[in-house]
Amino acid sequence: MCTGKCARCLGLSLIPLSLICIVANALLLVPDGKTTWTNSNLSLQVWLMGGFIGGGLMVLCPGIAAVRAGGKGCCGAGCCGNRCRMLRSVFSSAFGMLGAIYCLSVSGTGLRIGPKCLINNKWDYHFQETQGSYLRNDTLWDLCEAPPHVVPWNVTLFSLLVVASSLEIVLCGIQLVNATFGVLCGDCRKKEGAAH
């Protein structure tokens, strides 16, 4: 597969993943679908916006750059072909990898620590001492009095962010290598078109 076609496919995969991260992070701000909890009762990992900033906006840029790198290039089919856009995609992909790593680390920490919730009239990270073992014991989830259903809400959305950001790291890494080959070797589509 040509570097341009590969870049386009990777970009079209990164864009929906970044949008999934943005939506998941937005939903974390409204536990149980209610806006009454959007004050200091949400966990720090929700407010760090790993899905919105890291896995979302910081990956959306390389996704768009990769799709554009799959186009004809800044000089059409002429002198530099697609190398200028591929070079931009190299830097964008590195930037996207950093964002996806940020999202993965924040989301993983959010899963390990657990949500901030009310138990016995005390707001705290009550599952922090369990080192993530609360994930396997769903009877503990009902101990949280408020926000209602916050544990399954956080577990589902943070797990989605972990999976999406892991895929983003892989795809940005592939695009980083692909774009580097595109800068050094050019795009093979010009050669394929000349052969026919």
Tab-separated table of C-alpha atoms in Angstrom:
chain	number	residue	atom	x	y	z
A	1	MET	CA	0.000	0.000	0.000
A	2	CYS	CA	1.252	3.500	-0.818
A	3	THR	CA	2.169	5.892	1.973
A	4	GLY	CA	-0.571	8.296	0.861
A	5	LYS	CA	-3.316	5.668	0.879
A	6	CYS	CA	-2.090	4.321	4.210
A	7	ALA	CA	-2.070	7.828	5.693
A	8	ARG	CA	-5.630	8.416	4.542
A	9	CYS	CA	-6.840	5.128	6.072
A	10	LEU	CA	-5.060	5.847	9.366
A	11	GLY	CA	-6.426	9.400	9.472
A	12	LEU	CA	-9.959	8.189	8.836
A	13	SER	CA	-9.515	5.792	11.770
A	14	LEU	CA	-8.032	8.406	14.122
A	15	ILE	CA	-10.795	10.978	13.616
A	16	PRO	CA	-13.666	8.817	14.976
A	17	LEU	CA	-11.474	7.593	17.853
A	18	SER	CA	-10.734	11.185	18.863
A	19	LEU	CA	-14.440	12.035	18.729
A	20	ILE	CA	-15.226	8.996	20.904
A	21	CYS	CA	-12.714	10.281	23.485
A	22	ILE	CA	-14.264	13.752	23.465
A	23	VAL	CA	-17.784	12.382	23.969
A	24	ALA	CA	-16.656	9.943	26.701
A	25	ASN	CA	-14.935	12.744	28.610
A	26	ALA	CA	-18.005	14.961	28.269
A	27	LEU	CA	-20.166	12.168	29.683
A	28	LEU	CA	-17.788	11.763	32.639
A	29	LEU	CA	-18.666	15.342	33.597
A	30	VAL	CA	-22.325	14.386	34.067
A	31	PRO	CA	-22.483	11.203	36.190
A	32	ASP	CA	-25.749	9.310	35.773
A	33	GLY	CA	-26.635	11.816	33.051
A	34	LYS	CA	-27.374	14.595	35.546
A	35	THR	CA	-25.634	17.965	35.740
A	36	THR	CA	-26.211	18.364	39.486
A	37	TRP	CA	-22.853	16.735	40.241
A	38	THR	CA	-20.601	18.975	38.160
A	39	ASN	CA	-18.947	20.692	41.107
A	40	SER	CA	-16.143	19.616	43.446
A	41	ASN	CA	-17.730	16.172	43.816
A	42	LEU	CA	-16.157	14.856	40.604
A	43	SER	CA	-12.800	13.113	40.641
A	44	LEU	CA	-9.593	14.866	39.615
A	45	GLN	CA	-9.131	12.510	36.647
A	46	VAL	CA	-12.418	13.747	35.167
A	47	TRP	CA	-11.285	17.382	35.458
A	48	LEU	CA	-7.876	16.632	33.903
A	49	MET	CA	-9.798	16.172	30.613
A	50	GLY	CA	-7.603	13.329	29.343
A	51	GLY	CA	-10.254	12.324	26.825
A	52	PHE	CA	-11.119	15.818	25.673
A	53	ILE	CA	-7.635	17.306	25.433
A	54	GLY	CA	-5.325	14.295	25.072
A	55	GLY	CA	-7.213	11.586	23.226
A	56	GLY	CA	-9.554	14.099	21.617
A	57	LEU	CA	-8.123	17.367	20.336
A	58	MET	CA	-4.465	16.302	20.361
A	59	VAL	CA	-5.330	13.252	18.210
A	60	LEU	CA	-7.882	14.988	16.004
A	61	CYS	CA	-5.112	17.201	14.572
A	62	PRO	CA	-2.919	14.267	13.398
A	63	GLY	CA	-6.011	12.503	12.076
A	64	ILE	CA	-6.849	15.468	9.866
A	65	ALA	CA	-3.181	15.900	8.897
A	66	ALA	CA	-2.982	12.228	7.893
A	67	VAL	CA	-6.110	12.508	5.727
A	68	ARG	CA	-4.657	15.610	4.079
A	69	ALA	CA	-1.321	13.808	3.598
A	70	GLY	CA	-3.241	11.195	1.632
A	71	GLY	CA	-4.134	13.898	-0.923
A	72	LYS	CA	-2.127	15.058	-3.943
A	73	GLY	CA	0.333	17.192	-1.998
A	74	CYS	CA	1.369	20.816	-1.965
A	75	CYS	CA	2.743	20.729	-5.515
A	76	GLY	CA	0.213	18.316	-6.990
A	77	ALA	CA	1.938	15.487	-8.774
A	78	GLY	CA	4.967	17.658	-9.475
A	79	CYS	CA	8.260	18.378	-7.775
A	80	CYS	CA	7.778	17.478	-4.126
A	81	GLY	CA	4.629	15.380	-4.542
A	82	ASN	CA	3.274	14.759	-1.090
A	83	ARG	CA	6.409	15.235	1.005
A	84	CYS	CA	5.424	18.567	2.572
A	85	ARG	CA	2.168	17.178	3.947
A	86	MET	CA	3.879	13.972	5.015
A	87	LEU	CA	6.452	15.991	6.970
A	88	ARG	CA	3.626	17.852	8.720
A	89	SER	CA	2.018	14.487	9.439
A	90	VAL	CA	5.247	13.235	11.076
A	91	PHE	CA	5.165	16.063	13.622
A	92	SER	CA	1.395	15.819	14.059
A	93	SER	CA	1.599	12.077	14.699
A	94	ALA	CA	4.243	12.575	17.393
A	95	PHE	CA	2.011	15.238	18.955
A	96	GLY	CA	-0.955	12.850	18.756
A	97	MET	CA	1.008	10.057	20.420
A	98	LEU	CA	1.766	12.362	23.353
A	99	GLY	CA	-1.928	13.230	23.647
A	100	ALA	CA	-2.989	9.583	23.507
A	101	ILE	CA	-0.387	8.651	26.139
A	102	TYR	CA	-1.739	11.457	28.351
A	103	CYS	CA	-5.292	10.144	27.881
A	104	LEU	CA	-4.199	6.577	28.640
A	105	SER	CA	-2.354	7.552	31.821
A	106	VAL	CA	-5.189	9.757	33.154
A	107	SER	CA	-7.854	7.164	32.319
A	108	GLY	CA	-5.835	4.287	33.748
A	109	THR	CA	-5.309	6.247	36.949
A	110	GLY	CA	-9.026	7.044	37.056
A	111	LEU	CA	-9.803	3.334	36.832
A	112	ARG	CA	-7.246	2.362	39.469
A	113	ILE	CA	-8.239	5.032	42.011
A	114	GLY	CA	-11.976	4.880	41.399
A	115	PRO	CA	-14.511	7.685	41.514
A	116	LYS	CA	-14.974	10.306	44.177
A	117	CYS	CA	-18.260	9.495	45.877
A	118	LEU	CA	-20.282	9.908	49.055
A	119	ILE	CA	-20.137	7.083	51.602
A	120	ASN	CA	-21.281	7.662	55.207
A	121	ASN	CA	-21.595	11.430	54.631
A	122	LYS	CA	-17.977	11.703	53.476
A	123	TRP	CA	-16.853	12.651	49.945
A	124	ASP	CA	-13.612	10.861	49.148
A	125	TYR	CA	-11.837	8.385	46.878
A	126	HIS	CA	-13.071	5.412	48.892
A	127	PHE	CA	-11.752	2.780	46.461
A	128	GLN	CA	-8.214	4.197	46.299
A	129	GLU	CA	-6.838	1.718	48.839
A	130	THR	CA	-8.174	-1.251	46.853
A	131	GLN	CA	-5.571	-0.616	44.075
A	132	GLY	CA	-8.191	-1.365	41.436
A	133	SER	CA	-9.557	-4.587	42.955
A	134	TYR	CA	-12.956	-2.900	43.321
A	135	LEU	CA	-13.295	-3.414	39.553
A	136	ARG	CA	-13.802	-7.160	40.101
A	137	ASN	CA	-16.108	-6.788	43.115
A	138	ASP	CA	-19.275	-5.089	41.917
A	139	THR	CA	-20.949	-5.450	45.331
A	140	LEU	CA	-18.697	-2.597	46.507
A	141	TRP	CA	-20.135	-0.371	43.786
A	142	ASP	CA	-23.442	-0.005	45.628
A	143	LEU	CA	-21.709	1.503	48.656
A	144	CYS	CA	-21.543	4.881	46.899
A	145	GLU	CA	-24.615	6.854	47.923
A	146	ALA	CA	-24.038	9.779	45.575
A	147	PRO	CA	-23.734	10.379	42.678
A	148	PRO	CA	-25.998	7.417	41.906
A	149	HIS	CA	-24.420	4.722	39.705
A	150	VAL	CA	-21.139	6.656	39.564
A	151	VAL	CA	-18.930	3.568	39.751
A	152	PRO	CA	-20.306	1.748	36.672
A	153	TRP	CA	-20.499	5.117	34.880
A	154	ASN	CA	-16.819	5.853	35.521
A	155	VAL	CA	-15.673	2.275	34.913
A	156	THR	CA	-17.441	2.110	31.546
A	157	LEU	CA	-16.273	5.499	30.297
A	158	PHE	CA	-12.703	5.295	31.604
A	159	SER	CA	-12.408	1.775	30.122
A	160	LEU	CA	-13.612	3.154	26.789
A	161	LEU	CA	-10.991	5.897	27.031
A	162	VAL	CA	-8.249	3.351	27.838
A	163	VAL	CA	-9.151	1.222	24.806
A	164	ALA	CA	-9.540	4.203	22.453
A	165	SER	CA	-6.294	5.852	23.558
A	166	SER	CA	-4.406	2.551	23.232
A	167	LEU	CA	-5.624	2.248	19.645
A	168	GLU	CA	-4.689	5.889	19.046
A	169	ILE	CA	-1.134	5.254	20.261
A	170	VAL	CA	-0.785	2.325	17.859
A	171	LEU	CA	-2.312	4.196	14.901
A	172	CYS	CA	-0.286	7.367	15.532
A	173	GLY	CA	2.861	5.229	15.776
A	174	ILE	CA	2.091	3.532	12.474
A	175	GLN	CA	1.381	6.900	10.862
A	176	LEU	CA	4.632	8.287	12.267
A	177	VAL	CA	6.579	5.510	10.528
A	178	ASN	CA	4.433	5.722	7.374
A	179	ALA	CA	4.828	9.502	7.105
A	180	THR	CA	8.586	9.223	7.658
A	181	PHE	CA	8.770	6.805	4.717
A	182	GLY	CA	6.566	9.213	2.748
A	183	VAL	CA	8.978	12.077	3.411
A	184	LEU	CA	12.082	10.068	2.574
A	185	CYS	CA	10.788	8.002	-0.354
A	186	GLY	CA	7.817	9.954	-1.667
A	187	ASP	CA	4.447	8.527	-2.584
A	188	CYS	CA	4.242	5.507	-4.875
A	189	ARG	CA	0.922	6.596	-6.417
A	190	LYS	CA	2.724	8.784	-8.969
A	191	LYS	CA	4.789	5.763	-10.028
A	192	GLU	CA	1.695	3.519	-10.187
A	193	GLY	CA	-0.150	6.080	-12.347
A	194	ALA	CA	2.821	6.325	-14.729
A	195	ALA	CA	2.967	2.537	-15.139
A	196	HIS	CA	-0.586	2.329	-16.542
